[in-house]
Short mmCIF file of N, CA, C and O in Angstrom, two decimals:
data_model
loop_
_atom_site.label_atom_id
_atom_site.label_comp_id
_atom_site.label_asym_id
_atom_site.label_seq_id
_atom_site.Cartn_x
_atom_site.Cartn_y
_atom_site.Cartn_z
N UNK A 1 0.43 -1.17 -0.13
CA UNK A 1 0.04 0.01 -0.52
C UNK A 1 1.14 1.62 -0.28
O UNK A 1 1.46 1.04 0.78
N UNK A 2 1.29 1.87 -1.27
CA UNK A 2 1.59 3.18 -0.96
C UNK A 2 1.21 4.32 0.08
O UNK A 2 0.18 4.26 0.68
N UNK A 3 2.22 4.88 0.25
CA UNK A 3 2.22 5.87 1.83
C UNK A 3 2.54 7.10 1.48
O UNK A 3 4.05 7.52 0.54
N UNK A 4 2.51 8.37 1.70
CA UNK A 4 2.16 9.63 0.97
C UNK A 4 2.44 10.10 2.47
O UNK A 4 1.54 10.83 3.76
N UNK A 5 3.47 11.14 3.00
CA UNK A 5 3.52 11.71 4.00
C UNK A 5 3.13 13.06 3.67
O UNK A 5 4.41 13.89 2.50
N UNK A 6 3.02 14.22 4.88
CA UNK A 6 3.15 15.88 4.30
C UNK A 6 4.38 16.11 5.32
O UNK A 6 4.23 15.34 6.39
N UNK A 7 4.98 16.96 5.61
CA UNK A 7 5.92 17.53 6.60
C UNK A 7 5.46 18.91 6.07
O UNK A 7 5.91 19.34 5.00
N UNK A 8 5.88 19.26 7.14
CA UNK A 8 5.58 21.07 7.94
C UNK A 8 6.33 21.58 8.40
O UNK A 8 6.36 20.20 9.52
N UNK A 9 6.91 22.09 8.70
CA UNK A 9 8.19 22.78 9.69
C UNK A 9 9.36 22.31 10.04
O UNK A 9 9.72 21.39 8.47
N UNK A 10 10.17 21.88 10.60
CA UNK A 10 10.93 21.42 11.28
C UNK A 10 10.57 19.67 11.62
O UNK A 10 9.71 19.29 11.80
N UNK A 11 11.93 18.88 10.53
CA UNK A 11 11.80 17.22 10.63
C UNK A 11 12.71 16.76 10.55
O UNK A 11 13.73 16.70 9.86
N UNK A 12 12.93 16.57 11.73
CA UNK A 12 13.70 16.26 12.81
C UNK A 12 13.71 14.57 13.28
O UNK A 12 13.04 14.52 14.11
N UNK A 13 14.72 14.06 13.40
CA UNK A 13 14.96 12.03 14.79
C UNK A 13 14.01 11.48 13.73
O UNK A 13 14.36 11.13 12.47
N UNK A 14 12.89 11.34 14.28
CA UNK A 14 11.60 10.02 13.97
C UNK A 14 11.12 10.60 12.87
O UNK A 14 10.92 9.77 12.11
N UNK A 15 11.53 11.71 12.70
CA UNK A 15 10.76 12.93 11.25
C UNK A 15 11.48 12.67 9.77
O UNK A 15 10.39 12.08 9.32
N UNK A 16 12.59 12.54 10.39
CA UNK A 16 13.10 11.83 9.32
C UNK A 16 13.19 10.65 8.70
O UNK A 16 12.80 9.71 7.87
N UNK A 17 13.46 9.78 10.15
CA UNK A 17 13.50 8.05 9.99
C UNK A 17 11.74 7.95 9.38
O UNK A 17 11.75 7.19 8.45
N UNK A 18 10.66 8.61 10.35
CA UNK A 18 8.66 8.19 8.84
C UNK A 18 9.68 8.34 7.45
O UNK A 18 9.07 7.59 6.94
N UNK A 19 9.74 9.95 7.33
CA UNK A 19 9.38 10.10 6.28
C UNK A 19 9.84 9.19 5.32
O UNK A 19 9.72 9.42 3.77
N UNK A 20 11.56 9.26 5.75
CA UNK A 20 12.04 8.50 4.76
C UNK A 20 11.78 6.86 4.23
O UNK A 20 11.67 6.60 2.76
N UNK A 21 10.12 6.45 4.39
CA UNK A 21 9.84 5.09 5.04
C UNK A 21 9.08 5.35 4.28
O UNK A 21 8.12 4.27 3.46
N UNK A 22 8.65 6.31 3.75
CA UNK A 22 7.22 6.61 2.89
C UNK A 22 7.30 6.38 1.34
O UNK A 22 8.85 6.25 1.27
N UNK A 23 6.60 5.87 0.14
CA UNK A 23 6.53 6.23 -0.49
C UNK A 23 6.76 7.74 -1.69
O UNK A 23 7.57 7.62 -2.02
N UNK A 24 5.92 8.33 -1.27
CA UNK A 24 5.88 10.02 -1.58
C UNK A 24 5.73 11.03 -0.17
O UNK A 24 5.40 10.94 0.76
N UNK A 25 6.60 12.11 -0.61
CA UNK A 25 6.90 12.88 0.38
C UNK A 25 6.39 14.44 -0.11
O UNK A 25 7.48 14.42 -1.16
N UNK A 26 6.05 15.16 0.78
CA UNK A 26 5.11 16.44 0.21
C UNK A 26 5.39 17.29 1.27
O UNK A 26 5.66 16.92 2.62
N UNK A 27 5.52 18.76 1.04
CA UNK A 27 6.19 19.61 1.56
C UNK A 27 6.66 20.45 2.10
O UNK A 27 5.81 21.08 0.45
N UNK A 28 5.59 21.56 2.63
CA UNK A 28 5.72 23.54 2.88
C UNK A 28 6.74 23.59 2.50
O UNK A 28 7.76 23.27 3.35
N UNK A 29 6.82 25.41 1.88
CA UNK A 29 8.07 26.00 1.45
C UNK A 29 8.58 26.03 2.94
O UNK A 29 9.86 26.22 3.25
N UNK A 30 7.93 26.73 3.93
CA UNK A 30 8.81 26.39 5.62
C UNK A 30 9.56 24.90 5.72
O UNK A 30 9.85 24.87 7.25
N UNK A 31 9.43 23.98 5.36
CA UNK A 31 9.95 22.43 6.25
C UNK A 31 11.17 22.57 6.40
O UNK A 31 12.51 23.52 4.92
N UNK A 32 12.01 22.42 6.66
CA UNK A 32 12.85 22.52 7.43
C UNK A 32 13.51 20.56 7.50
O UNK A 32 13.13 19.77 8.90
N UNK A 33 14.83 20.06 6.97
CA UNK A 33 15.19 18.62 7.53
C UNK A 33 16.31 18.88 8.08
O UNK A 33 17.57 19.60 7.33
N UNK A 34 16.53 17.60 9.08
CA UNK A 34 18.50 17.60 9.46
C UNK A 34 18.35 15.98 9.75
O UNK A 34 17.24 15.86 10.23
N UNK A 35 19.52 15.48 9.91
CA UNK A 35 20.14 13.81 10.26
C UNK A 35 20.83 14.97 11.51
O UNK A 35 21.21 14.51 11.11
N UNK A 36 19.93 14.31 12.73
CA UNK A 36 20.74 15.25 14.28
C UNK A 36 21.17 14.34 14.87
O UNK A 36 22.60 14.61 15.03
N UNK A 37 21.55 12.84 14.58
CA UNK A 37 22.52 11.99 15.31
C UNK A 37 23.99 12.27 15.93
O UNK A 37 23.67 12.15 17.02
N UNK A 38 24.36 12.74 14.55
CA UNK A 38 26.01 12.64 15.06
C UNK A 38 25.98 14.28 16.16
O UNK A 38 27.18 14.39 16.57
N UNK A 39 25.47 14.95 15.73
CA UNK A 39 26.08 15.85 16.77
C UNK A 39 25.31 15.59 18.72
O UNK A 39 25.88 16.14 19.04
N UNK A 40 24.62 14.42 18.24
CA UNK A 40 24.24 14.19 19.80
C UNK A 40 25.48 12.95 19.98
O UNK A 40 24.49 12.43 21.11
N UNK A 41 26.05 12.18 19.00
CA UNK A 41 26.61 11.23 19.37
C UNK A 41 26.02 10.11 19.04
O UNK A 41 26.89 8.97 20.04
N UNK A 42 25.18 9.66 18.59
CA UNK A 42 24.63 8.19 18.66
C UNK A 42 24.75 7.88 16.67
O UNK A 42 24.17 8.75 16.26
N UNK A 43 24.33 7.02 16.87
CA UNK A 43 23.70 5.99 15.33
C UNK A 43 22.75 6.28 15.34
O UNK A 43 21.78 6.03 15.68
N UNK A 44 22.59 6.81 13.54
CA UNK A 44 21.57 6.46 13.39
C UNK A 44 20.67 5.34 13.64
O UNK A 44 21.02 4.46 12.67
N UNK A 45 19.77 5.63 13.93
CA UNK A 45 18.58 4.25 14.17
C UNK A 45 16.82 4.05 13.30
O UNK A 45 17.00 5.19 12.43
N UNK A 46 16.64 3.33 13.49
CA UNK A 46 15.55 2.56 12.68
C UNK A 46 15.41 3.04 10.88
O UNK A 46 14.68 3.55 10.60
N UNK A 47 16.68 2.84 10.35
CA UNK A 47 17.31 2.70 9.09
C UNK A 47 16.84 4.23 8.08
O UNK A 47 17.54 4.14 6.99
N UNK A 48 17.53 5.23 8.73
CA UNK A 48 17.47 6.37 8.02
C UNK A 48 18.38 6.19 7.37
O UNK A 48 18.67 6.89 6.41
N UNK A 49 19.67 5.99 7.70
CA UNK A 49 20.68 6.54 7.00
C UNK A 49 20.75 4.74 6.07
O UNK A 49 21.63 5.54 4.07
N UNK A 50 20.03 3.80 5.74
CA UNK A 50 20.35 2.77 5.09
C UNK A 50 19.13 3.76 4.33
O UNK A 50 19.18 3.28 2.81
N UNK A 51 18.03 4.02 4.05
CA UNK A 51 16.71 4.68 3.30
C UNK A 51 17.34 5.86 2.84
O UNK A 51 16.93 6.02 1.23
N UNK A 52 18.07 6.80 3.18
CA UNK A 52 17.86 8.31 2.79
C UNK A 52 18.49 8.24 1.75
O UNK A 52 18.10 8.46 0.63
N UNK A 53 20.07 7.41 1.91
CA UNK A 53 20.47 7.38 0.58
C UNK A 53 19.98 6.73 -0.56
O UNK A 53 20.48 6.94 -2.45
N UNK A 54 19.25 5.87 -0.87
CA UNK A 54 18.60 5.30 -1.66
C UNK A 54 17.34 5.99 -2.20
O UNK A 54 17.06 6.15 -3.15
N UNK A 55 16.34 6.75 -0.88
CA UNK A 55 15.42 7.84 -1.53
C UNK A 55 16.28 9.07 -2.75
O UNK A 55 15.22 8.94 -3.40
N UNK A 56 17.39 9.45 -1.85
CA UNK A 56 18.00 11.06 -2.91
C UNK A 56 18.56 10.79 -3.96
O UNK A 56 18.67 9.87 -3.91
N UNK A 57 18.55 11.36 -4.60
CA UNK A 57 19.44 11.90 -5.76
C UNK A 57 21.33 11.49 -6.01
O UNK A 57 21.49 11.24 -6.71
N UNK A 58 21.79 11.27 -5.03
CA UNK A 58 22.82 11.38 -4.48
C UNK A 58 23.25 11.06 -3.13
O UNK A 58 23.52 11.23 -2.07
N UNK A 59 24.27 9.63 -3.15
CA UNK A 59 24.48 9.30 -1.88
C UNK A 59 25.91 10.23 -1.30
O UNK A 59 25.99 10.19 0.37
N UNK A 60 26.41 11.26 -2.26
CA UNK A 60 27.42 12.20 -1.83
C UNK A 60 26.59 12.95 -0.58
O UNK A 60 27.51 13.29 0.45
N UNK A 61 25.32 13.26 -1.31
CA UNK A 61 24.73 14.37 -0.22
C UNK A 61 24.30 14.16 0.50
O UNK A 61 24.67 13.98 2.07
N UNK A 62 24.04 12.26 0.63
CA UNK A 62 22.82 11.97 1.62
C UNK A 62 24.22 11.85 3.27
O UNK A 62 23.63 11.58 4.05
N UNK A 63 25.39 11.21 2.54
CA UNK A 63 26.34 10.97 3.47
C UNK A 63 27.25 12.38 4.29
O UNK A 63 26.92 12.48 4.99
N UNK A 64 27.07 13.32 3.44
CA UNK A 64 27.17 15.08 3.53
C UNK A 64 26.16 15.37 4.88
O UNK A 64 26.12 15.83 5.88
N UNK A 65 25.20 15.30 4.88
CA UNK A 65 24.02 15.11 5.52
C UNK A 65 23.92 14.25 6.78
O UNK A 65 24.07 15.38 7.92
N UNK A 66 24.04 13.33 7.02
CA UNK A 66 24.89 11.96 8.08
C UNK A 66 26.34 13.07 8.70
O UNK A 66 25.55 12.33 9.94
N UNK A 67 26.88 13.19 8.08
CA UNK A 67 27.92 13.53 8.65
C UNK A 67 28.14 15.03 9.70
O UNK A 67 28.65 14.80 10.44
N UNK A 68 27.48 16.16 8.72
CA UNK A 68 27.54 17.43 8.79
C UNK A 68 26.27 17.73 10.39
O UNK A 68 26.29 18.79 10.60
N UNK A 69 25.34 17.15 10.04
CA UNK A 69 23.90 17.44 10.93
C UNK A 69 23.64 18.58 10.05
O UNK A 69 22.96 19.48 11.00
N UNK A 70 23.55 19.09 9.00
CA UNK A 70 23.47 20.49 8.54
C UNK A 70 22.08 20.62 7.62
O UNK A 70 21.26 19.37 8.06
N UNK A 71 21.19 21.45 8.66
CA UNK A 71 20.03 21.83 8.06
C UNK A 71 19.61 22.14 6.71
O UNK A 71 21.03 22.38 6.15
N UNK A 72 18.31 21.36 6.19
CA UNK A 72 18.28 21.85 4.76
C UNK A 72 16.74 22.18 4.22
O UNK A 72 16.05 21.48 5.20
N UNK A 73 16.61 22.96 3.39
CA UNK A 73 15.24 23.61 3.56
C UNK A 73 14.78 22.72 2.41
O UNK A 73 14.41 21.46 1.58
N UNK A 74 13.35 22.78 2.16
CA UNK A 74 12.24 22.24 1.32
C UNK A 74 12.85 22.64 -0.41
O UNK A 74 12.93 21.37 -0.93
N UNK A 75 13.39 23.83 -0.77
CA UNK A 75 13.90 23.31 -2.17
C UNK A 75 15.00 22.52 -2.05
O UNK A 75 14.90 22.03 -3.76
N UNK A 76 15.39 22.77 -1.15
CA UNK A 76 17.31 21.61 -1.90
C UNK A 76 16.46 20.06 -1.66
O UNK A 76 17.26 19.09 -2.48
N UNK A 77 15.28 20.37 -0.81
CA UNK A 77 14.90 18.75 -0.84
C UNK A 77 14.26 18.10 -1.44
O UNK A 77 13.93 17.17 -2.11
N UNK A 78 13.36 19.85 -2.59
CA UNK A 78 12.88 18.87 -3.42
C UNK A 78 13.39 18.90 -4.63
O UNK A 78 13.91 18.10 -5.70
N UNK A 79 14.53 19.76 -4.99
CA UNK A 79 16.12 19.10 -6.25
C UNK A 79 16.90 18.33 -6.05
O UNK A 79 16.91 17.74 -6.71
N UNK A 80 17.50 17.50 -4.58
CA UNK A 80 18.19 16.41 -4.55
C UNK A 80 16.78 14.98 -4.50
O UNK A 80 17.27 14.10 -4.56
N UNK A 81 15.38 15.33 -4.65
CA UNK A 81 14.65 14.48 -4.45
C UNK A 81 14.11 13.75 -3.25
O UNK A 81 13.03 12.56 -3.37
N UNK A 82 14.33 14.54 -2.15
CA UNK A 82 13.84 13.79 -1.39
C UNK A 82 12.08 13.90 -1.19
O UNK A 82 11.34 13.49 -0.30
N UNK A 83 11.72 15.06 -1.56
CA UNK A 83 10.18 15.85 -1.54
C UNK A 83 9.57 16.04 -3.00
O UNK A 83 10.66 15.72 -4.06
N UNK A 84 8.43 15.49 -2.98
CA UNK A 84 7.66 15.33 -4.93
C UNK A 84 7.60 17.11 -5.03
O UNK A 84 7.99 17.26 -5.82
N UNK A 85 6.55 17.14 -4.36
CA UNK A 85 6.60 18.74 -4.53
C UNK A 85 6.82 19.83 -3.18
O UNK A 85 6.73 19.06 -1.88
N UNK A 86 6.77 21.56 -3.44
CA UNK A 86 6.96 21.73 -2.24
C UNK A 86 6.13 23.05 -2.29
O UNK A 86 5.38 23.09 -3.80
N UNK A 87 5.14 23.14 -1.49
CA UNK A 87 3.66 23.98 -1.75
C UNK A 87 3.88 25.03 -0.81
O UNK A 87 4.49 25.12 0.54
N UNK A 88 3.13 26.26 -0.56
CA UNK A 88 3.13 27.58 -0.32
C UNK A 88 2.78 27.55 1.61
O UNK A 88 3.03 27.83 1.99
N UNK A 89 0.98 26.51 1.69
CA UNK A 89 0.25 26.77 2.61
C UNK A 89 0.19 25.27 3.04
O UNK A 89 0.73 24.21 2.01
N UNK A 90 -0.25 24.56 4.25
CA UNK A 90 -0.57 23.55 4.39
C UNK A 90 -1.40 23.26 3.87
O UNK A 90 -1.64 22.06 2.99
N UNK A 91 -2.15 23.67 3.72
CA UNK A 91 -3.80 23.07 3.59
C UNK A 91 -3.63 23.10 1.21
O UNK A 91 -4.24 22.32 1.22
N UNK A 92 -2.90 23.90 1.03
CA UNK A 92 -2.13 23.84 -0.55
C UNK A 92 -1.81 22.28 -0.30
O UNK A 92 -2.17 21.09 -1.59
N UNK A 93 -1.00 22.08 0.68
CA UNK A 93 -0.16 20.83 0.64
C UNK A 93 -1.00 19.09 0.97
O UNK A 93 -1.38 18.24 -0.23
N UNK A 94 -2.16 19.73 1.60
CA UNK A 94 -2.40 18.68 2.02
C UNK A 94 -4.05 18.02 0.55
O UNK A 94 -4.34 17.26 0.74
N UNK A 95 -3.92 19.42 0.30
CA UNK A 95 -5.74 19.12 -0.96
C UNK A 95 -4.63 18.01 -1.63
O UNK A 95 -5.07 17.52 -2.56
N UNK A 96 -3.63 18.60 -2.40
CA UNK A 96 -2.81 18.31 -3.21
C UNK A 96 -2.09 16.31 -2.54
O UNK A 96 -2.41 15.83 -3.64
N UNK A 97 -2.04 16.76 -1.34
CA UNK A 97 -1.64 14.80 -1.36
C UNK A 97 -2.94 14.33 -0.66
O UNK A 97 -3.03 13.25 -1.73
N UNK A 98 -4.27 14.50 -1.37
CA UNK A 98 -5.72 14.07 -1.00
C UNK A 98 -5.48 14.06 -2.29
O UNK A 98 -6.52 12.11 -2.72
N UNK A 99 -6.23 14.71 -3.68
CA UNK A 99 -5.70 14.65 -4.72
C UNK A 99 -5.19 13.28 -5.23
O UNK A 99 -5.31 12.27 -6.62
N UNK A 100 -3.78 12.99 -4.74
CA UNK A 100 -2.75 12.45 -5.53
C UNK A 100 -3.17 11.48 -4.57
O UNK A 100 -2.98 9.65 -6.00
N UNK A 101 -3.93 10.79 -3.59
CA UNK A 101 -4.18 9.64 -2.78
C UNK A 101 -5.78 9.30 -3.17
O UNK A 101 -5.25 7.65 -3.78
N UNK A 102 -6.73 9.51 -3.94
CA UNK A 102 -7.48 9.62 -4.77
C UNK A 102 -7.06 9.17 -5.61
O UNK A 102 -7.79 8.56 -6.35
N UNK A 103 -6.32 10.41 -6.73
CA UNK A 103 -5.66 9.20 -7.59
C UNK A 103 -5.10 7.91 -7.85
O UNK A 103 -5.65 7.10 -8.78
N UNK A 104 -4.17 7.51 -7.15
CA UNK A 104 -3.31 6.43 -6.96
C UNK A 104 -4.70 5.24 -6.52
O UNK A 104 -4.94 4.16 -6.81
N UNK A 105 -5.59 5.89 -5.60
CA UNK A 105 -7.14 4.70 -5.16
C UNK A 105 -7.61 4.62 -6.43
O UNK A 105 -8.03 3.00 -6.74
N UNK A 106 -7.42 5.18 -7.46
CA UNK A 106 -8.72 4.95 -8.53
C UNK A 106 -8.32 4.08 -9.66
O UNK A 106 -8.40 3.24 -10.27
N UNK A 107 -6.44 3.76 -9.03
CA UNK A 107 -6.00 3.29 -10.44
C UNK A 107 -6.56 1.72 -9.83
O UNK A 107 -6.54 1.12 -8.56
N UNK A 108 -5.27 0.55 -10.65
CA UNK A 108 -5.38 -1.50 -9.83
C UNK A 108 -5.07 -1.38 -8.73
O UNK A 108 -4.34 -1.40 -8.79
N UNK A 109 -5.78 -2.25 -7.98
CA UNK A 109 -4.87 -2.40 -6.83
C UNK A 109 -3.27 -2.88 -6.99
O UNK A 109 -3.07 -3.56 -6.69
N UNK A 110 -4.14 -4.38 -8.11
CA UNK A 110 -2.69 -4.92 -8.53
C UNK A 110 -1.47 -4.78 -8.55
O UNK A 110 -0.29 -4.98 -8.47
N UNK A 111 -1.53 -3.21 -9.78
CA UNK A 111 -0.55 -2.44 -9.81
C UNK A 111 -0.19 -1.59 -9.06
O UNK A 111 0.83 -1.69 -8.70
N UNK A 112 -0.75 -1.33 -8.17
CA UNK A 112 -0.63 0.16 -6.95
C UNK A 112 0.04 -0.79 -6.13
O UNK A 112 0.89 -0.48 -5.52
N UNK A 113 -0.34 -2.09 -5.29
CA UNK A 113 0.24 -3.05 -4.60
C UNK A 113 1.72 -3.52 -4.51
O UNK A 113 1.97 -4.39 -4.04
N UNK A 114 2.40 -3.16 -6.04
CA UNK A 114 3.61 -4.45 -5.74
C UNK A 114 4.15 -3.58 -5.94
O UNK A 114 4.61 -2.60 -5.54
#
């Protein structure tokens, strides 16, 4: 079953863990992301490191983020392929997510659930 994730505001820790496990990610223009574990001296858990590099368009960029814990914004996340689209408002994002879910739900379950 496809999972659509919507992100607004800060996406840190469990937010990155969960969103990287989703099939489709959408965010608002104010979204900020980081893989923060290196700053607190722990290993990223729940598969973030394993998934994030496969989700984005650059393994090098994924490693940079994991090693530096720097924040990146919505436009950079979109440019690098972490999110599909960036929306001006949370309302616009939720409308787009619902429309996307309806479109996917209208397709053959055999094709969608593979």
